[in-house]
Amino acid sequence: MSSLIVILIVVVAAFFILRTTIRVVPQQRAWVVERLGKYHAVLQPGLNFIIPFLDRIAFRFDMREVPMEVPAQVCISFDNTTMTVDGVLYLQITDSVKAAYGSSNPFTAVIQLAQTTMRSEIGKLHLDAALSSRQLLNTAVASSVDEAAINWGVKVLRYEIKDITPPQEIIRAMELQITAEREKRALIAKSEGQRQQQINTSEGQRQQDINVADGRKQAEVLRAQGEAAAIQLVAEATAAAIRVIGDAARAPGGIEALQMQLAKDYIEKWGNLAKASTSLVIPADLGNIGALVGTALSMVKQQGGAAKA
């Protein structure tokens, strides 16, 4: 019975020794080993062995990227406006030894530094610039914290602002300003539309007046050209008729025929005057047909002589 107990104790001790000797480290993990209270080694992922009672696992680190909430804090801008800012910090432990011995709590140190850096960057900007410069603030905080976190074995991958909340009074003032700006733009757009409409209307009326004036001008020109052409044609026809009469008068027997035609025309015209209802003042020698015909013939002869000359 006693031998069985001894064997059982030996088996338990052997199991305990094996359990403390063999260490299986998961992927993307790093375990820091101390020997007699002093740093000894870092166990990499996989199967590892340590000396029982001399070595111990002092720190266990996750080497994956870790998102850390940055608590909300009150910041004061360059124009003395308070605002509440919070964010998310993405970290990764790259050196487990520095993370173990560079700071008692590297994550807390990084978060505190991110908060102080954010307050400093906000203090350099006016409220409007702070609200519209998130990317600038994110880059400034990440760069500053990453530079300081090198001694802690931590790599700051990026920083993202979640919310920037001004006081309620500022929010109401901004809403009123936005409403006023929208109303202003609406009025400007309406006035521009009315102005353009008036311009288009006046331009259309002007073009219409120009077209009407051009049409009238062209009509007057065409009418004048037509009248001139008609006068010219009448004149040419009259001149041709006179030439024909002159040529006929110079021919044998032409004078007698011309006398007869003039007398005939005279009698017809006189008859028409007698039929009219108007009152006429008749010269004393109007009935002397021969004298009138002779005068007309003498004029024809004079024209004929001038034409021969």
Coordinates of C-alpha atoms in Angstrom, one line a residue:
M1 CA 0.0 0.0 0.0
S2 CA 2.8 2.4 0.9
S3 CA 4.6 1.6 -2.3
L4 CA 1.5 2.4 -4.3
I5 CA 1.2 5.7 -2.6
V6 CA 4.9 6.4 -3.4
I7 CA 4.3 5.5 -7.1
L8 CA 1.3 7.7 -7.2
I9 CA 3.2 10.6 -5.7
V10 CA 6.0 10.1 -8.2
V11 CA 3.6 10.0 -11.1
V12 CA 1.9 13.2 -9.9
A13 CA 5.2 15.0 -9.5
A14 CA 6.4 13.8 -12.9
F15 CA 3.2 15.1 -14.5
F16 CA 3.5 18.4 -12.6
I17 CA 7.1 18.8 -13.7
L18 CA 6.2 18.0 -17.3
R19 CA 3.4 20.4 -17.2
T20 CA 5.6 23.2 -16.0
T21 CA 8.4 22.3 -18.4
I22 CA 6.4 22.1 -21.6
R23 CA 4.8 25.2 -22.9
V24 CA 2.7 25.5 -26.1
V25 CA 2.4 29.1 -27.2
P26 CA -0.5 30.0 -29.5
Q27 CA 0.0 31.8 -32.9
Q28 CA 0.4 35.6 -32.7
R29 CA 1.3 35.4 -29.0
A30 CA 4.6 36.1 -27.2
W31 CA 5.4 34.9 -23.7
V32 CA 8.2 36.6 -21.7
V33 CA 10.2 34.2 -19.5
E34 CA 12.0 35.2 -16.4
R35 CA 14.7 33.1 -14.7
L36 CA 15.2 33.7 -11.0
G37 CA 13.4 37.1 -11.4
K38 CA 15.4 38.2 -14.4
Y39 CA 14.5 38.4 -18.0
H40 CA 15.6 35.3 -19.8
A41 CA 13.8 34.7 -23.1
V42 CA 10.7 35.2 -25.2
L43 CA 8.7 32.0 -26.1
Q44 CA 7.6 32.0 -29.7
P45 CA 4.5 30.3 -31.1
G46 CA 4.7 26.5 -30.9
L47 CA 6.3 24.0 -28.5
N48 CA 8.7 25.4 -25.9
F49 CA 10.6 24.1 -22.9
I50 CA 11.5 25.9 -19.6
I51 CA 13.2 24.8 -16.4
P52 CA 10.7 24.2 -13.6
F53 CA 11.1 26.2 -10.4
L54 CA 13.7 28.4 -12.1
D55 CA 11.8 29.8 -15.0
R56 CA 8.3 31.4 -15.0
I57 CA 6.0 33.1 -17.5
A58 CA 6.0 36.7 -16.4
F59 CA 4.1 38.3 -19.3
R60 CA 1.8 37.1 -22.0
F61 CA 1.2 39.5 -24.9
D62 CA -1.2 39.4 -27.9
M63 CA 0.8 40.5 -31.0
R64 CA -2.3 41.2 -33.1
E65 CA -3.7 44.6 -33.8
V66 CA -5.8 45.8 -30.9
P67 CA -8.5 48.6 -31.0
M68 CA -8.5 50.7 -27.9
E69 CA -11.3 53.1 -27.0
V70 CA -10.0 56.6 -26.1
P71 CA -12.4 58.0 -23.5
A72 CA -14.2 61.3 -24.2
Q73 CA -12.4 64.4 -23.0
V74 CA -13.1 68.1 -23.0
C75 CA -10.8 70.1 -25.2
I76 CA -10.5 73.9 -25.6
S77 CA -9.9 75.4 -29.1
F78 CA -7.8 78.4 -30.0
D79 CA -10.9 80.6 -29.8
N80 CA -11.7 79.4 -26.2
T81 CA -14.6 77.1 -27.3
T82 CA -15.0 73.8 -25.4
M83 CA -15.8 70.6 -27.1
T84 CA -15.9 66.9 -26.3
V85 CA -13.7 64.6 -28.3
D86 CA -13.4 60.8 -28.2
G87 CA -11.8 58.3 -30.6
V88 CA -10.4 54.9 -31.3
L89 CA -6.7 54.0 -31.2
Y90 CA -5.4 51.0 -33.2
L91 CA -2.3 49.5 -31.5
Q92 CA 0.0 46.5 -32.0
I93 CA 2.8 45.2 -29.8
T94 CA 5.9 44.8 -31.9
D95 CA 8.5 44.2 -29.1
S96 CA 7.3 42.1 -26.2
V97 CA 10.5 42.8 -24.1
K98 CA 10.0 46.6 -24.3
A99 CA 6.3 46.2 -23.7
A100 CA 7.1 44.1 -20.6
Y101 CA 9.8 46.3 -19.1
G102 CA 9.4 49.7 -20.8
S103 CA 6.2 50.6 -19.1
S104 CA 4.1 49.1 -16.3
N105 CA 1.0 49.4 -18.6
P106 CA 1.9 50.3 -22.2
F107 CA -1.7 50.5 -23.4
T108 CA -2.8 52.9 -20.6
A109 CA 0.3 55.0 -21.4
V110 CA -0.5 55.2 -25.1
I111 CA -4.1 56.2 -24.4
Q112 CA -3.1 58.9 -21.9
L113 CA -0.6 60.3 -24.4
A114 CA -3.2 60.2 -27.2
Q115 CA -5.6 62.3 -25.0
T116 CA -3.0 64.9 -24.1
T117 CA -1.8 65.1 -27.8
M118 CA -5.4 65.6 -28.9
R119 CA -5.9 68.5 -26.4
S120 CA -2.7 70.1 -27.7
E121 CA -3.7 69.8 -31.3
I122 CA -7.3 71.1 -30.7
G123 CA -5.8 74.1 -28.8
K124 CA -4.0 75.2 -32.1
L125 CA -7.2 75.4 -34.1
H126 CA -10.3 77.5 -34.2
L127 CA -13.6 75.7 -33.8
D128 CA -14.5 75.7 -37.5
A129 CA -11.0 74.4 -38.4
A130 CA -11.2 71.7 -35.7
L131 CA -14.6 70.5 -36.9
S132 CA -13.4 70.3 -40.5
S133 CA -9.9 68.9 -40.0
R134 CA -10.5 65.4 -38.6
Q135 CA -7.9 63.8 -40.9
L136 CA -5.3 66.4 -39.9
L137 CA -6.0 65.7 -36.2
N138 CA -5.9 61.9 -36.7
T139 CA -2.6 62.1 -38.5
A140 CA -1.0 64.4 -35.9
V141 CA -2.1 62.3 -32.9
A142 CA -1.1 59.0 -34.5
S143 CA 2.4 60.4 -35.5
S144 CA 3.1 61.9 -32.1
V145 CA 1.9 58.9 -30.1
D146 CA 3.7 56.4 -32.3
E147 CA 7.0 58.3 -31.9
A148 CA 6.7 58.1 -28.1
A149 CA 5.5 54.5 -28.0
I150 CA 8.6 53.1 -29.6
N151 CA 10.2 52.8 -26.1
W152 CA 7.2 50.8 -25.0
G153 CA 7.3 48.3 -27.8
V154 CA 4.0 49.5 -29.2
K155 CA 3.3 50.5 -32.8
V156 CA 0.4 53.0 -33.3
L157 CA -1.2 52.0 -36.6
R158 CA -3.8 54.8 -36.8
Y159 CA -6.1 57.0 -34.7
E160 CA -9.7 57.8 -35.7
I161 CA -11.9 60.5 -34.1
K162 CA -15.3 59.2 -33.3
D163 CA -17.1 62.4 -32.3
I164 CA -16.4 66.1 -31.9
T165 CA -19.3 67.6 -29.9
P166 CA -19.4 71.3 -29.3
P167 CA -21.7 72.8 -26.6
Q168 CA -25.4 73.0 -27.2
E169 CA -25.2 76.8 -27.6
I170 CA -22.6 76.5 -30.3
I171 CA -24.7 73.8 -32.1
R172 CA -27.8 76.0 -32.0
A173 CA -25.8 78.9 -33.3
M174 CA -24.3 76.8 -36.1
E175 CA -27.8 75.6 -37.1
L176 CA -29.0 79.2 -37.3
Q177 CA -26.0 80.1 -39.4
I178 CA -26.6 77.2 -41.7
T179 CA -30.3 78.1 -42.1
A180 CA -29.3 81.8 -42.8
E181 CA -26.7 80.7 -45.4
R182 CA -29.3 78.4 -47.1
E183 CA -31.9 81.2 -47.2
K184 CA -29.2 83.6 -48.5
R185 CA -28.3 81.2 -51.3
A186 CA -31.9 80.7 -52.1
L187 CA -32.5 84.4 -52.4
I188 CA -29.4 84.9 -54.5
A189 CA -30.4 82.1 -56.8
K190 CA -33.9 83.5 -57.2
S191 CA -32.6 87.0 -58.0
E192 CA -30.2 85.6 -60.5
G193 CA -33.0 83.7 -62.1
Q194 CA -35.2 86.8 -62.3
R195 CA -32.2 88.8 -63.6
Q196 CA -31.5 86.3 -66.3
Q197 CA -35.1 86.1 -67.2
Q198 CA -35.3 89.9 -67.7
I199 CA -32.1 89.8 -69.7
N200 CA -33.5 87.1 -71.9
T201 CA -36.8 88.9 -72.4
S202 CA -35.1 92.2 -73.3
E203 CA -32.7 90.5 -75.6
G204 CA -35.6 88.8 -77.3
Q205 CA -37.5 92.1 -77.6
R206 CA -34.4 93.8 -79.0
Q207 CA -33.8 91.1 -81.6
Q208 CA -37.5 91.2 -82.5
D209 CA -37.3 95.0 -83.0
I210 CA -34.2 94.6 -85.1
N211 CA -35.8 92.0 -87.3
V212 CA -38.9 94.1 -87.8
A213 CA -36.8 97.2 -88.7
D214 CA -34.7 95.1 -91.1
G215 CA -37.8 93.8 -92.7
R216 CA -39.3 97.3 -93.1
K217 CA -36.0 98.6 -94.5
Q218 CA -35.8 95.8 -97.0
A219 CA -39.4 96.3 -98.0
E220 CA -38.8 100.0 -98.5
V221 CA -35.6 99.3 -100.5
L222 CA -37.5 96.8 -102.7
R223 CA -40.4 99.1 -103.1
A224 CA -38.1 102.0 -104.1
Q225 CA -36.2 99.7 -106.5
G226 CA -39.5 98.6 -108.0
E227 CA -40.7 102.1 -108.5
A228 CA -37.4 103.2 -110.0
A229 CA -37.5 100.3 -112.3
A230 CA -41.1 101.1 -113.3
I231 CA -40.3 104.8 -113.9
Q232 CA -37.3 103.8 -116.0
L233 CA -39.4 101.3 -118.0
V234 CA -42.1 104.0 -118.6
A235 CA -39.5 106.5 -119.6
E236 CA -37.8 104.1 -122.0
A237 CA -41.2 103.2 -123.5
T238 CA -42.1 106.9 -123.9
A239 CA -38.8 107.6 -125.5
A240 CA -39.2 104.7 -127.8
A241 CA -42.7 105.9 -128.7
I242 CA -41.5 109.4 -129.4
R243 CA -38.7 108.1 -131.6
V244 CA -41.2 106.0 -133.6
I245 CA -43.5 109.0 -134.0
G246 CA -40.6 111.2 -135.1
D247 CA -39.5 108.6 -137.6
A248 CA -43.0 108.3 -138.9
A249 CA -43.4 112.1 -139.2
R250 CA -40.2 112.3 -141.3
A251 CA -41.5 109.7 -143.7
P252 CA -43.5 110.8 -146.9
G253 CA -47.1 111.5 -145.9
G254 CA -46.1 111.3 -142.2
I255 CA -47.0 114.9 -141.5
E256 CA -50.4 114.6 -142.8
A257 CA -51.1 111.4 -140.9
L258 CA -49.8 113.0 -137.8
Q259 CA -52.0 116.1 -138.3
M260 CA -55.0 113.8 -138.7
Q261 CA -54.1 111.8 -135.5
L262 CA -53.6 115.0 -133.4
A263 CA -56.8 116.5 -134.6
K264 CA -58.6 113.2 -133.8
D265 CA -57.1 113.1 -130.3
Y266 CA -57.9 116.7 -129.7
I267 CA -61.5 116.2 -130.6
E268 CA -61.8 113.2 -128.3
K269 CA -60.2 114.9 -125.4
W270 CA -62.4 118.0 -125.9
G271 CA -65.5 115.8 -125.9
N272 CA -64.4 114.2 -122.6
L273 CA -64.0 117.6 -121.1
A274 CA -67.4 118.6 -122.2
K275 CA -68.9 115.5 -120.5
A276 CA -67.3 116.2 -117.1
S277 CA -69.4 117.9 -114.5
T278 CA -66.7 120.3 -113.4
S279 CA -66.4 123.9 -114.3
L280 CA -63.6 124.8 -116.7
V281 CA -61.9 128.0 -117.8
I282 CA -61.3 127.6 -121.5
P283 CA -58.8 129.8 -123.4
A284 CA -60.2 132.0 -126.1
D285 CA -58.3 130.2 -128.9
L286 CA -59.0 126.7 -127.7
G287 CA -61.4 126.1 -130.6
N288 CA -58.6 126.9 -133.2
I289 CA -57.7 123.3 -133.9
G290 CA -55.5 124.2 -136.8
A291 CA -53.3 126.5 -134.8
L292 CA -52.9 123.9 -132.1
V293 CA -52.0 121.1 -134.5
G294 CA -49.5 123.4 -136.2
T295 CA -47.8 124.2 -133.0
A296 CA -47.5 120.4 -132.2
L297 CA -46.2 119.7 -135.7
S298 CA -43.6 122.4 -135.4
M299 CA -42.4 120.9 -132.2
V300 CA -42.1 117.4 -133.8
K301 CA -40.1 118.9 -136.7
Q302 CA -37.8 120.7 -134.3
Q303 CA -37.2 117.4 -132.5
G304 CA -36.6 115.6 -135.8
G305 CA -34.1 118.2 -136.9
A306 CA -32.2 118.0 -133.6
A307 CA -32.1 114.2 -134.0
K308 CA -30.6 114.5 -137.5
A309 CA -28.1 117.1 -136.4

